[in-house]
Short mmCIF file of C-alpha atoms in Angstrom, two decimals:
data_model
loop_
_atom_site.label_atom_id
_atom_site.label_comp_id
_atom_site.label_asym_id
_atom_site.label_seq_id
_atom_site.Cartn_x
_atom_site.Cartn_y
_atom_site.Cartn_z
CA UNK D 1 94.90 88.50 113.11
CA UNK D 2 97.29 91.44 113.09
CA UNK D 3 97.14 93.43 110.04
CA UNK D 4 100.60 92.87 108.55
CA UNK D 5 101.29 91.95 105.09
CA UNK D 6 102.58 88.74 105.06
CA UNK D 7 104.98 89.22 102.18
CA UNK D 8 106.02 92.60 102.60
CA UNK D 9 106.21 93.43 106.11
CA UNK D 10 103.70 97.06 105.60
CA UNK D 11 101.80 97.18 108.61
CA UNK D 12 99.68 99.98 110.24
CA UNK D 13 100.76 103.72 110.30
CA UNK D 14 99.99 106.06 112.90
CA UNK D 15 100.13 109.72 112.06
CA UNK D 16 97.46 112.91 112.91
CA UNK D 17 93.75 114.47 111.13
CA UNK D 18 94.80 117.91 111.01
CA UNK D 19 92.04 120.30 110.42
CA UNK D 20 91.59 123.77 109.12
CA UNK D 21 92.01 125.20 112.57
CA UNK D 22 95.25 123.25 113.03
CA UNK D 23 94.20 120.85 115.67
CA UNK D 24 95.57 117.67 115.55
CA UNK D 25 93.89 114.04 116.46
CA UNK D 26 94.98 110.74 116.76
CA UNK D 27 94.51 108.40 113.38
CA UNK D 28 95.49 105.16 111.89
CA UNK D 29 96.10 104.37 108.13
CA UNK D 30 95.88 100.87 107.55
CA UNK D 31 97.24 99.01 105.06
CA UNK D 32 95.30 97.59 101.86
CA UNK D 33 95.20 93.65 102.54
CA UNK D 34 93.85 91.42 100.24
CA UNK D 35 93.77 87.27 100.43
CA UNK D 36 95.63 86.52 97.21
CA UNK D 37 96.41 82.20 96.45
CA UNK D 38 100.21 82.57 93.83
CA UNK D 39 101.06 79.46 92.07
CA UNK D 40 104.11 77.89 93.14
CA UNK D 41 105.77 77.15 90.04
CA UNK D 42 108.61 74.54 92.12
CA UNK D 43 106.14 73.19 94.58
CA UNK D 44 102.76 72.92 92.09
CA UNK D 45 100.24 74.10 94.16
CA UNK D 46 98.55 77.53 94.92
CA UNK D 47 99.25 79.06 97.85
CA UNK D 48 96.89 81.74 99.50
CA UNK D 49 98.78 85.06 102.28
CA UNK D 50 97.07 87.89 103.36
CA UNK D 51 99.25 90.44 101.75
CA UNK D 52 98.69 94.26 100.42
CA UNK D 53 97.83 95.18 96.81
CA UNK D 54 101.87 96.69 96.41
CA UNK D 55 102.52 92.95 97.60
CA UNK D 56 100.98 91.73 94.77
CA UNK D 57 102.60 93.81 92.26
CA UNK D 58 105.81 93.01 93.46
CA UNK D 59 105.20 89.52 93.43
CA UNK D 60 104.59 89.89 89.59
CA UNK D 61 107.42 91.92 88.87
CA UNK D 62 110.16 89.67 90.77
CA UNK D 63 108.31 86.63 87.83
CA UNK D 64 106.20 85.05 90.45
CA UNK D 65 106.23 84.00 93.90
CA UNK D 66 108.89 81.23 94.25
CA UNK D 67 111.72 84.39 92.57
CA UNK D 68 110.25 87.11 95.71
CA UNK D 69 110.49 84.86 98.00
CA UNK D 70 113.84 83.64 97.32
CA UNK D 71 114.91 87.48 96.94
CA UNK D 72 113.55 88.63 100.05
CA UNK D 73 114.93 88.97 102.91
CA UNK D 74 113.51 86.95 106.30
CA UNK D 75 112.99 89.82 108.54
CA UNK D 76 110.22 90.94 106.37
CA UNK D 77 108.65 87.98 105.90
CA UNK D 78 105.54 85.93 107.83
CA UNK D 79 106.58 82.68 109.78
CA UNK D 80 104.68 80.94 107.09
CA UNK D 81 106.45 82.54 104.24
CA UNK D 82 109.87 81.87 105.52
CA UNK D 83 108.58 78.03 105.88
CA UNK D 84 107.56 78.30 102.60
CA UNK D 85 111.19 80.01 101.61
CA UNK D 86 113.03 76.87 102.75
CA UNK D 87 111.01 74.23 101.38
CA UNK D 88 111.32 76.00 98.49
CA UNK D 89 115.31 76.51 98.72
CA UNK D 90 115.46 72.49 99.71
CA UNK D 91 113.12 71.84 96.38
CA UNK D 92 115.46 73.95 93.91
CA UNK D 93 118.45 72.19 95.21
CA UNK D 94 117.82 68.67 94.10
#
């Protein structure tokens, strides 16, 4: 399981420790993934991603998830998500 937020796209960072003596190593900073289940409002069922805790609050700020997901674009977005995008699209439609 790669650790990629399914909603956002944040993934791992690579960058250096530096220490007082100015020597540099190698280090990763990983991103803070949660499993979250949102309530789709169109579809009527919960629906659980592995996503990170700024996924989350931009879920709530767009009014849910069915209003990110039909903001966001598909190159961020998990295979699943984009599934979910289109049944979505298809549901609001009709």
């Amino acid at each position: 399981m790669s650790r990629k937020c399914e909603l956002t796209g944040k993934a791992v960072q690579y960058g250096c420790n530096v220490s007082h003596a100015n020597n540099h190593s190698s280090r990763r900073f990983l991103p803070n993934l949660q499993n979250v289940s949102f309530l789709s409002e169109i579809l009527g069922r919960t629906i659980s991603f592995r996503t990170t805790t700024n996924g989350v609050r931009s879920v709530e700020s767009k009014g849910g998830l069915d209003n990110f997901l039909l903001d966001a674009s598909d190159n961020k977005l998990s295979r699943k998500a984009q599934a979910l995008k289109k049944v979505i699209k298809e549901k609001t439609k009709k």
